[in-house]
Short mmCIF file of C-alpha atoms in Angstrom, two decimals:
data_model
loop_
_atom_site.label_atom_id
_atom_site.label_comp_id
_atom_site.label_asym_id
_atom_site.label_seq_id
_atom_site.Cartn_x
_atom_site.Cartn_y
_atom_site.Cartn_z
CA UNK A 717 11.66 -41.75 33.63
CA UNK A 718 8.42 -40.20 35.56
CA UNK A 719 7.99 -36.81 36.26
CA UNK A 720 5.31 -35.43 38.57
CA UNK A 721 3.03 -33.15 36.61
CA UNK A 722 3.29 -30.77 39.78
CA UNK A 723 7.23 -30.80 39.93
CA UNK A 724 6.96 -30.13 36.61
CA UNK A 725 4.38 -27.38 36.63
CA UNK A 726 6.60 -26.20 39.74
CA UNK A 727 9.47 -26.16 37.90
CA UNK A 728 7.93 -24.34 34.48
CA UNK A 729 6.53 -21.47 36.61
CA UNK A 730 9.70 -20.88 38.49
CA UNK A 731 11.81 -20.81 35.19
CA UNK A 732 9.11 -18.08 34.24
CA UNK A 733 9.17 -16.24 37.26
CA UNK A 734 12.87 -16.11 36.98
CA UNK A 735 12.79 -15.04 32.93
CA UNK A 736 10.36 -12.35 34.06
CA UNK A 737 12.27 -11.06 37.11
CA UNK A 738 15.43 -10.62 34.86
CA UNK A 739 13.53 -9.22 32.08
CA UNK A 740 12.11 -6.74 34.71
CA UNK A 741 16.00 -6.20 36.12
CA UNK A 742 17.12 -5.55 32.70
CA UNK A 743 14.68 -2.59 31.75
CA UNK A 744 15.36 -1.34 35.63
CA UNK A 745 18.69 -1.50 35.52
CA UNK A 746 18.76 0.42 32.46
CA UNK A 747 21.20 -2.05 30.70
CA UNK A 748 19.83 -1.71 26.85
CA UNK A 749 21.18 1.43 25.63
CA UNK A 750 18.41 3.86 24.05
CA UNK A 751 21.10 6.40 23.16
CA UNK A 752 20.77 7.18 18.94
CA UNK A 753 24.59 7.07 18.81
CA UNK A 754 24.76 3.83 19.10
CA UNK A 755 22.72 1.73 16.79
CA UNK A 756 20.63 -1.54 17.58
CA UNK A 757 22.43 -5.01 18.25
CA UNK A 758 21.84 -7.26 14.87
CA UNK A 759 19.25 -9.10 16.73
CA UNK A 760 17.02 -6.51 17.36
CA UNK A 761 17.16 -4.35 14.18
CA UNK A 762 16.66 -7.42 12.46
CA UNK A 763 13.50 -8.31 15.02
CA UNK A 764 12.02 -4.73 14.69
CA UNK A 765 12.62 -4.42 10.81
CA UNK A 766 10.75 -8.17 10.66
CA UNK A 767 7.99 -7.17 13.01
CA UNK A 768 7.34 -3.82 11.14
CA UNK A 769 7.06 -5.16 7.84
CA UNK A 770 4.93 -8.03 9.06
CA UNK A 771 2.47 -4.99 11.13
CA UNK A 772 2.28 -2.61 7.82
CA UNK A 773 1.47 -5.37 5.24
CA UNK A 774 -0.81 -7.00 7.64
CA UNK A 775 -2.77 -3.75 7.61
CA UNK A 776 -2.11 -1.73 4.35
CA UNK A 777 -4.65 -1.65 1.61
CA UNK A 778 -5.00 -1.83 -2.11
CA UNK A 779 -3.79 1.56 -4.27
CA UNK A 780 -5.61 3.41 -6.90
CA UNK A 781 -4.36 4.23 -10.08
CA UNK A 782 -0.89 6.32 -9.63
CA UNK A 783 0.76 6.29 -12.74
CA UNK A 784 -0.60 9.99 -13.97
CA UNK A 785 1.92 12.44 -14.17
CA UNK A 786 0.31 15.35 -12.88
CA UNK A 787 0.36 13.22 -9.32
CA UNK A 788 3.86 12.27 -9.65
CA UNK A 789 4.52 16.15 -10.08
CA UNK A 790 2.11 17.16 -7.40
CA UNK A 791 4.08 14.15 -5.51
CA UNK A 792 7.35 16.27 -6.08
CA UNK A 793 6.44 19.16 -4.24
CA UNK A 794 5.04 17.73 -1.15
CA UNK A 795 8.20 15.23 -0.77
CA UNK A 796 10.75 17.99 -1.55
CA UNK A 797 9.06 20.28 1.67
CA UNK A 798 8.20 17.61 3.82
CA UNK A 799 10.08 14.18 3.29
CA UNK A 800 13.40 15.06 1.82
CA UNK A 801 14.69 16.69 5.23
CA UNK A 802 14.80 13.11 6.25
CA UNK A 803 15.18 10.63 3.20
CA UNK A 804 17.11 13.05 1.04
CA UNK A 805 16.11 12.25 -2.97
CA UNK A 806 17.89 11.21 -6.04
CA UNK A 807 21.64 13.12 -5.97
CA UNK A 808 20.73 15.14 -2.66
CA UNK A 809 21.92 14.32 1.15
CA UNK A 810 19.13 15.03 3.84
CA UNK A 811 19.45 17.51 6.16
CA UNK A 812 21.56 17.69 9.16
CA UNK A 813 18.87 16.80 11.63
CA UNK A 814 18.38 13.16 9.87
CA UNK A 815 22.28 11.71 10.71
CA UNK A 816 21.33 11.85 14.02
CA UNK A 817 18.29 9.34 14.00
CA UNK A 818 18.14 6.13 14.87
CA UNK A 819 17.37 3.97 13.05
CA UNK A 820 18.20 5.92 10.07
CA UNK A 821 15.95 7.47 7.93
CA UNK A 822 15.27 5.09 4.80
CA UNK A 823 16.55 6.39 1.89
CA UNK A 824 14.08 5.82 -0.50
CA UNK A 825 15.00 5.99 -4.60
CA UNK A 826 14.66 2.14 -4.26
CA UNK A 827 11.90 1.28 -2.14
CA UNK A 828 9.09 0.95 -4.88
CA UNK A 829 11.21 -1.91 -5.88
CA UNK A 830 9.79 -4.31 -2.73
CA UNK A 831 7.16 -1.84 -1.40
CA UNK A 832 3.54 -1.83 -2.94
CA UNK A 833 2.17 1.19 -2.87
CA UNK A 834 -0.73 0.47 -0.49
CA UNK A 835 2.42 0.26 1.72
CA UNK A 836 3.70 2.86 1.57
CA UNK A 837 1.02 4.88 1.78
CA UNK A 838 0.08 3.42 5.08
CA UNK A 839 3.65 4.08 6.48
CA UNK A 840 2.56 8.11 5.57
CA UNK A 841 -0.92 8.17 6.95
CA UNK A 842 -0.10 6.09 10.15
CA UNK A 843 3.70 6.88 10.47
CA UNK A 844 5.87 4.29 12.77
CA UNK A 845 6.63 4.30 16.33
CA UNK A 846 9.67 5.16 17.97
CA UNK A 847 11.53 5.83 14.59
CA UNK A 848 10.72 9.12 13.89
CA UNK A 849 8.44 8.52 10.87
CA UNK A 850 5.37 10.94 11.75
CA UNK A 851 1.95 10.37 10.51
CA UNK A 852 0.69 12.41 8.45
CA UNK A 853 -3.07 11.99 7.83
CA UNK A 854 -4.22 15.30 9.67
CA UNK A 855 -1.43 17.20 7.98
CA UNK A 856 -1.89 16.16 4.62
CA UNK A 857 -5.06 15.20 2.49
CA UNK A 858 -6.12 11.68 1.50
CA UNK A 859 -5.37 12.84 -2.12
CA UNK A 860 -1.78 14.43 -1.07
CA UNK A 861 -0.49 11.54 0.57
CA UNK A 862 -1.60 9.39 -2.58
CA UNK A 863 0.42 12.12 -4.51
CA UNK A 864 3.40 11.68 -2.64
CA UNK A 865 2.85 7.87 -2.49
CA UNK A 866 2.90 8.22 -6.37
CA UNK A 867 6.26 10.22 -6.67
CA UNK A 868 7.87 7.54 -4.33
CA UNK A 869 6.59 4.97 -6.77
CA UNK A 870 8.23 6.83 -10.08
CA UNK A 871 11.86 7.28 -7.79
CA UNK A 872 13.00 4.15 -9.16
CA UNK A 873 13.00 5.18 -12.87
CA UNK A 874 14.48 8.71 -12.15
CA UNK A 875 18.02 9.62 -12.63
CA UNK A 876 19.64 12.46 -10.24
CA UNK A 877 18.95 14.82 -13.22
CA UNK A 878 15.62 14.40 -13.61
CA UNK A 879 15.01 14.69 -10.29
CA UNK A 880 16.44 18.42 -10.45
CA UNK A 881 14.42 19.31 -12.84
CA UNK A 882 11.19 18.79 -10.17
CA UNK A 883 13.38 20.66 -7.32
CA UNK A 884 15.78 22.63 -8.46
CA UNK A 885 16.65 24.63 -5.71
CA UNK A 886 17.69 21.22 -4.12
CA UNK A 887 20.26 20.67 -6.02
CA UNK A 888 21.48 24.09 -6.45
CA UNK A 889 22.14 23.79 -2.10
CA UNK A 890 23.93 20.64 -3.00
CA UNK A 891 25.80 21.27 -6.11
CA UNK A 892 29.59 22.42 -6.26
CA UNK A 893 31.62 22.90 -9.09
CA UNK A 894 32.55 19.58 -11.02
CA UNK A 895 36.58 19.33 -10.93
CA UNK A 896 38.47 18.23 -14.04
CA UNK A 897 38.78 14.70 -14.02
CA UNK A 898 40.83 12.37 -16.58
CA UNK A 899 38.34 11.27 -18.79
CA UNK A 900 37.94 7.91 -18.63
CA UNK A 901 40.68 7.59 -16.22
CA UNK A 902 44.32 5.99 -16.48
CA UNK A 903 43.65 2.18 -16.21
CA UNK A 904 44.50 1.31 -12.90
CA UNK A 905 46.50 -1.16 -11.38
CA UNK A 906 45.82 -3.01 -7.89
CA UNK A 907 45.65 -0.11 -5.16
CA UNK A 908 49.00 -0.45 -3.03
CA UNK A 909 48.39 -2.12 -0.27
CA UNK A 910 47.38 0.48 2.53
CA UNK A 911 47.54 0.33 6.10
CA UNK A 912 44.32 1.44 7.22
CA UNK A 913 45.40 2.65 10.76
CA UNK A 914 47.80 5.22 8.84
CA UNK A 915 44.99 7.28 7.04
CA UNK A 916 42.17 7.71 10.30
CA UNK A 917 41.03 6.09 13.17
CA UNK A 918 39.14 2.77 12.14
CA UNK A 919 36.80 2.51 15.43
CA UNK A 920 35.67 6.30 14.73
CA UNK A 921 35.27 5.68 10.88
CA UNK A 922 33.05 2.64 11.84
CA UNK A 923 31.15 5.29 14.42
CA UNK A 924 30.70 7.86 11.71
CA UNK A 925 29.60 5.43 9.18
CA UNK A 926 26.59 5.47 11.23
CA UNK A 927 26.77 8.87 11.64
CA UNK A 928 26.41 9.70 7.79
CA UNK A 929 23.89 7.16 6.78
CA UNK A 930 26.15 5.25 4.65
CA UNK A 931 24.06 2.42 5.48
CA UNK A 932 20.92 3.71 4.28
CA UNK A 933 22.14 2.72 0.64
CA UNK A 934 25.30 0.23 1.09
CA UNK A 935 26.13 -3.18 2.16
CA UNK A 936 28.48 -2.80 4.62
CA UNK A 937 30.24 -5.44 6.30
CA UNK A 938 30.43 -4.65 9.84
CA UNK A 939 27.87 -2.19 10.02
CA UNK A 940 24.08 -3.39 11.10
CA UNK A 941 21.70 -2.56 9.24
CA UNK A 942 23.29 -2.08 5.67
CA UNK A 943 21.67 -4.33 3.72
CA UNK A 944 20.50 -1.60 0.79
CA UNK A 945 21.38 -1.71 -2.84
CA UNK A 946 20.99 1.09 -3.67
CA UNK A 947 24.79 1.80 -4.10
CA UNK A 948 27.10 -0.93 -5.07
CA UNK A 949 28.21 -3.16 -2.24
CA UNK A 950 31.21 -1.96 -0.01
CA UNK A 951 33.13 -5.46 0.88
CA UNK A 952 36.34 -5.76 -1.21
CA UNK A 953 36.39 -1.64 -1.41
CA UNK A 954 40.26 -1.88 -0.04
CA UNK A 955 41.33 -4.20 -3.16
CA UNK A 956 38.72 -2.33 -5.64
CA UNK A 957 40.75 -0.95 -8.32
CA UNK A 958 38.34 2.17 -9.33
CA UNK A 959 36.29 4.25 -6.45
CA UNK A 960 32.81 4.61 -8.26
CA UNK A 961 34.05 3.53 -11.23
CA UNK A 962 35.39 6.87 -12.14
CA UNK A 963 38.74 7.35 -10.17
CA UNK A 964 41.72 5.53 -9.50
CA UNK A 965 41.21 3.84 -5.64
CA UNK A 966 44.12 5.82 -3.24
CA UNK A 967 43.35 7.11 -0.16
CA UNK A 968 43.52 10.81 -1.32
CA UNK A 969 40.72 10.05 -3.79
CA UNK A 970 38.74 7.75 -1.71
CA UNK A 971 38.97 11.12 1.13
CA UNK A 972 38.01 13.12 -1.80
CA UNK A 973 35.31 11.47 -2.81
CA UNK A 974 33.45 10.90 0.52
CA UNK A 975 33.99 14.52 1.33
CA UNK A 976 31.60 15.90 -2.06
CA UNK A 977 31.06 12.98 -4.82
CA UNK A 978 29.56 15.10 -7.17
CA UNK A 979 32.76 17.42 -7.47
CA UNK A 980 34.39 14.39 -8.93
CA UNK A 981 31.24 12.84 -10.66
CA UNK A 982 28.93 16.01 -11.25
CA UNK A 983 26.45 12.90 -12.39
CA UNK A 984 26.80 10.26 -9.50
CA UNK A 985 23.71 9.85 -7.55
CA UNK A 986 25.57 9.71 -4.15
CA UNK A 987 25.39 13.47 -2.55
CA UNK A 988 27.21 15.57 -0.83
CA UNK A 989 27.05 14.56 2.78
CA UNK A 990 28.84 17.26 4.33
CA UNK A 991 31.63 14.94 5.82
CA UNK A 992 34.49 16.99 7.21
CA UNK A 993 38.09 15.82 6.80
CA UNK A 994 38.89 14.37 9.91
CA UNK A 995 35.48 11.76 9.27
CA UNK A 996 36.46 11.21 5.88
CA UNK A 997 39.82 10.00 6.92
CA UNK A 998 38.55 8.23 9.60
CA UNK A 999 35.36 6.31 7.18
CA UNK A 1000 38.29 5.88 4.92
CA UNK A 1001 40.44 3.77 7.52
CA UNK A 1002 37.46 1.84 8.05
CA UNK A 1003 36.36 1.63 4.46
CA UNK A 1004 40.65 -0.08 3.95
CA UNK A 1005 39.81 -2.60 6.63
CA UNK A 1006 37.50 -4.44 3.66
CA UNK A 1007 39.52 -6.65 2.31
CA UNK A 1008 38.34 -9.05 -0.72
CA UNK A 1009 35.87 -11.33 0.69
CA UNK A 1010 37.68 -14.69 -0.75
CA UNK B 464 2.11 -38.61 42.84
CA UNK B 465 -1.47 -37.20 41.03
CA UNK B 466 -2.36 -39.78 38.27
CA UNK B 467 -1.80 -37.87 35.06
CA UNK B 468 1.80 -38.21 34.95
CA UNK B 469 4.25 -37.80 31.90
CA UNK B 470 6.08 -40.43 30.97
CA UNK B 471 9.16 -39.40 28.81
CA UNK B 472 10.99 -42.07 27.31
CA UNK B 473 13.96 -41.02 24.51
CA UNK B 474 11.25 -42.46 21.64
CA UNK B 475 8.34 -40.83 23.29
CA UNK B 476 10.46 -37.39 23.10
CA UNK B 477 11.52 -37.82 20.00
CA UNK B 478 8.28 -38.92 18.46
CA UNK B 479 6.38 -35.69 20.62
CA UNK B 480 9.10 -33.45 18.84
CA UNK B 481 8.10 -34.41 15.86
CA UNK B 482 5.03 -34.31 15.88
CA UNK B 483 5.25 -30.66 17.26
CA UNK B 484 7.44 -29.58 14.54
CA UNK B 485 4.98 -31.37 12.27
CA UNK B 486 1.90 -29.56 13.35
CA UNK B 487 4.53 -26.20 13.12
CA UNK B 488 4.90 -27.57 9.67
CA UNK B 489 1.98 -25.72 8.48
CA UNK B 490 3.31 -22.45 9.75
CA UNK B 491 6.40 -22.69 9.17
CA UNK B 492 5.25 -23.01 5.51
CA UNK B 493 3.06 -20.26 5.90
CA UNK B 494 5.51 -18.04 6.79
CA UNK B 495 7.83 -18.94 4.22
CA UNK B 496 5.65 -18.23 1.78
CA UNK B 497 4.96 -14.86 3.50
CA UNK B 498 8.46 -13.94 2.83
CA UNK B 499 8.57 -15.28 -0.89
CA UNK B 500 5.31 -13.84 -1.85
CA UNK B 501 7.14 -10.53 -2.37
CA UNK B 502 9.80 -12.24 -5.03
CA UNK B 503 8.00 -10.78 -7.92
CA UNK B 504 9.79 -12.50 -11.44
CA UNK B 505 12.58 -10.94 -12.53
CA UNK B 506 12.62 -8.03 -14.29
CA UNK B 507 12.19 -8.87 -18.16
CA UNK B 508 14.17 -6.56 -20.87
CA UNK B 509 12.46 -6.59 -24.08
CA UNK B 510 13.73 -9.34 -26.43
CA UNK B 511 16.29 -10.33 -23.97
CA UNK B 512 17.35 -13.53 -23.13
CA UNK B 513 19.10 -14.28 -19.65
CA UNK B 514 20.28 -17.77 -20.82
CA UNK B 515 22.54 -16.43 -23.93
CA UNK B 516 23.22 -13.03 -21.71
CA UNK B 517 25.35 -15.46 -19.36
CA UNK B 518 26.83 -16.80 -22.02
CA UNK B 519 27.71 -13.86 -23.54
CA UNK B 520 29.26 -12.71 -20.39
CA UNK B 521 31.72 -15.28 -19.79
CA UNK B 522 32.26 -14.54 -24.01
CA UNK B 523 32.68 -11.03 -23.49
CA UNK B 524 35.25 -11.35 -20.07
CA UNK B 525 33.00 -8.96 -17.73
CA UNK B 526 34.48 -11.10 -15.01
CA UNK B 527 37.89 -9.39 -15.65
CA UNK B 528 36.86 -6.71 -14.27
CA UNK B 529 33.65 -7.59 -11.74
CA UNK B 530 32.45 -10.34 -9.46
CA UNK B 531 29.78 -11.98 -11.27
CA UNK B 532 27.86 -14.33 -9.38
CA UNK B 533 27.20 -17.72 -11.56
CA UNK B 534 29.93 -17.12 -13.48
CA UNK B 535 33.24 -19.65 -13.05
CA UNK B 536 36.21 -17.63 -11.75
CA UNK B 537 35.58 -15.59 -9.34
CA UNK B 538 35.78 -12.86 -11.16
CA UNK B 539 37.77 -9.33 -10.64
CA UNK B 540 37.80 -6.26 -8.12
CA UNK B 541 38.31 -3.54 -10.77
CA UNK B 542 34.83 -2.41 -10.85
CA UNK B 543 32.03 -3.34 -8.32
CA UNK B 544 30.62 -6.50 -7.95
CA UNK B 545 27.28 -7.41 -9.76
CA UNK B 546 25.60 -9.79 -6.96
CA UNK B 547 22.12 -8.04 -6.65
CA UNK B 548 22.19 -6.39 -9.74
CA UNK B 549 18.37 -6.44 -10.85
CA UNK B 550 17.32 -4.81 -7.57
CA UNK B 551 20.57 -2.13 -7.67
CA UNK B 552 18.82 1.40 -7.28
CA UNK B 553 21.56 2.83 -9.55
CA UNK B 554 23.73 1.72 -12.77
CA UNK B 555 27.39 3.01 -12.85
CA UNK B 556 25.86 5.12 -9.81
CA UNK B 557 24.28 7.31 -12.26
CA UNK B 558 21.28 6.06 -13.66
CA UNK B 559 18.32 4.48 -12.49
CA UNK B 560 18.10 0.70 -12.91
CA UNK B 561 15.40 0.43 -15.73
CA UNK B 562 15.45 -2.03 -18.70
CA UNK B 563 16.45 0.41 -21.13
CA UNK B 564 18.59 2.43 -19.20
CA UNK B 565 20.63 -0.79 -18.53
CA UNK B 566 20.77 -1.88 -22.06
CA UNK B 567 21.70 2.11 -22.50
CA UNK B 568 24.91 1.55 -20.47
CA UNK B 569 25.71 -1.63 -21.88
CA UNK B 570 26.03 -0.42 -25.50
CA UNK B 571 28.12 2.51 -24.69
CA UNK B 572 29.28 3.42 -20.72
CA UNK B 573 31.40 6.36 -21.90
CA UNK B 574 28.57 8.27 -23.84
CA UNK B 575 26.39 8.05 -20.35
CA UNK B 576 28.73 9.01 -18.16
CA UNK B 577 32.33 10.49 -19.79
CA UNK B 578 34.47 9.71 -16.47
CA UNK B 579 33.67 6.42 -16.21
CA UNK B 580 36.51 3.61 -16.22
CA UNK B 581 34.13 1.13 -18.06
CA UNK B 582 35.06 0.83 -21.60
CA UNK B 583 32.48 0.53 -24.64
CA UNK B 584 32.92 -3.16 -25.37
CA UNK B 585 30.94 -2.63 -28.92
CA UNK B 586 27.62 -4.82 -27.67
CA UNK B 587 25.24 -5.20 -30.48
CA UNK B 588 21.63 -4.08 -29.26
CA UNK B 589 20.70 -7.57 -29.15
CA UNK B 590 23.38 -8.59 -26.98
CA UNK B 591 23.24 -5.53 -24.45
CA UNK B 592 19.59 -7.18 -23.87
CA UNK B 593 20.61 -10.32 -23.55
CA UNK B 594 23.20 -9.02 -20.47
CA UNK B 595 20.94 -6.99 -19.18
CA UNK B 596 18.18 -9.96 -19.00
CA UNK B 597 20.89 -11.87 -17.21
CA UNK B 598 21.92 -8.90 -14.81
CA UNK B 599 18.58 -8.72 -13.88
CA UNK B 600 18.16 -12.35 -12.92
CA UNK B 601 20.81 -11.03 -9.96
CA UNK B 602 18.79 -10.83 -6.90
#
């Protein structure tokens, strides 16, 4: 077989021309949806989450010495009036403007785990584009961000209750009243089989899944972008006998306990969300659909 | 027809392929270890051993009630599954995943956390570290 090098130039440049004309028809057109309701299509969070960890380790720099408390506690009071709005902390839900951001605000009790602190700290001086993330080097001093750097470090080794104890105010907003629970409870047998359409609407519990920032700490099947573990994993929930290991798994207590965990755990480190009935029901439908892997 | 001309045969392909992909080789390697220069060791528990912590969990039945990845059976849906244990944020969804804390909730669940389902299964010390070496061999 011969090919003409200028048929086959010819031909390379008009398969080019063509890939750029659609690529230019495609952002025209308007076709990829920018609306935050909706989050990215697997392929692109998972190209964007790549690229930004390749851009912030390519440029991020060694750390000094964190491990003194007095930064850690100096750490605590910047995060809890500038960062927590967004990433929420140990035991306590962000605020309201954060469940509407896409892609969601990290949470971060478990990022020290992967991140190195050079890292990190560049994500707070330089901030990210296009997810919100601010930078904060002409807000905050070298020495602060390092501080706050150095809290995010110690998150990993810090139990809800600890972290009260640097914001307590926090968790006063959050806390309600722990109810009586059985203590341990009745050993359970295998949930009933439910029929998921019967407690909520499954397409809106997948929406508000999003909506909450479930994903931000569980693996979710279904759901792009939950890949965390910083809860236990979600698949198999429907056939799980116990809901956080403290309460028998029925749909009244699974509602229950998405609506304010720490009412039926005042310990658990999952927070209050502010999830109203209806979205409870309707996670919950969703949440039955996950059947055991096998 | 000009006189540089490329002559494709099925061999010449194949052999061009692979000598691209060879020459990506190094990149391709590159970026591998990229990714797997982050996969620090697992974390170690003081005078635990993840060897005779698996054993001890098939000897102590924690698959009758959870999912434990390397472990025959595949294990049971009361309580969550394990897979990813030693990079888990939380234990029991209450305490932060440190050595000690783990070997804390081994030895006695109920004295953590009073509403929890999981029993106290009478570990010795030694053998709480030994599971929680294991555990955190889950990544």
């Amino acid at each position: 077989m011969r090919i003409g090098l200028r048929n086959l130039i010819l031909a390379a440049a008009a398969v080019v021309a063509l890939a750029a004309a659609g690529a230019a028809l495609f952002v025209h057109l308007g076709i990829y949806d920018v609306a935050a309701t909706r989050q990215h299509t697997r392929p692109v969070f998972d190209l964007l989450e790549y690229a930004q960890r390749r851009a912030v380790s390519r440029r991020a720099g060694p750390a000094p010495d964190l491990a003194d408390s007095r930064r850690v506690q100096a750490g605590a009071r910047i995060y809890s009036r500038h960062c927590l709005q967004c990433h929420g902390a140990p035991g306590i839900a962000p605020d309201a403007l954060a469940y509407g951001m896409t892609p969601e605000p990290a949470n971060l009790v478990a990022t020290a785990r992967e991140w190195p602190a050079g890292e990190i700290y560049w994500v707070v001086r330089h901030g990210i584009k296009m997810t919100g993330m601010p930078a904060w080097n002409r807000h905050l001093s070298d020495e602060e961000m390092w501080d706050v750097v150095a809290f995010v470090m110690a998150l990993p080794q810090m139990s809800p209750s600890e972290y009260a104890t640097f914001d307590p105010q926090a968790r006063e907003r959050n806390a309600a009243p722990a109810e009586a629970a059985p203590q341990p409870p009745p050993m359970a047998a295998a949930p009933d089989r439910v029929t998921p359409a019967a407690i909520g609407d499954i397409e809106a519990g997948r929406r508000a899944i999003d909506g909450y920032l479930c994903a931000t700490c569980h693996v979710i099947p279904g759901v792009v972008g939950a890949q965390r573990a910083v809860g236990p994993p979600l698949a198999g929930i429907a056939g799980r006998r116990y809901i956080a290991g403290i309460a028998v798994n029925t749909p009244e207590n699974m509602i229950r306990w998405l609506r304010d965990p720490q009412r039926m755990d005042p310990l658990s480190a999952m927070p209050n969300l502010g999830v109203s009935e209806q979205d409870a029901r309707d996670i919950a439908a969703y949440l039955y659909t996950l059947e055991d892997p096998e | 027809m000009p006189d540089i001309a490329l002559r494709l045969s099925p061999q010449d392909g194949c052999a061009s392929m692979k000598s691209f992909l060879l020459r990506l080789a190094p990149l391709a390697l590159l970026l591998a270890l990229a990714g797997c220069g982050r996969d620090a060791p697992p974390v170690s528990v003081a005078g635990g051993d993840p060897a005779r912590g698996k054993a001890l969990v098939r000897d102590f039945g924690c698959a009758a009630c959870h999912v434990v990845p390397g472990i025959a059976g595949h294990g049971s849906n009361v309580g969550p599954p394990l897979q990813k244990m030693g990079v888990r944020a939380y234990i029991g969804g209450v305490l932060p995943n440190t050595p000690e804390d783990m070997v804390r909730w081994l030895r006695d669940p109920p004295a953590v956390d009073p509403r929890t389902a999981m029993p106290n299964l009478g570990l010795s010390d030694a053998e709480a570290r030994d599971i929680a070496a294991f555990l955190y061999t889950l990544r």
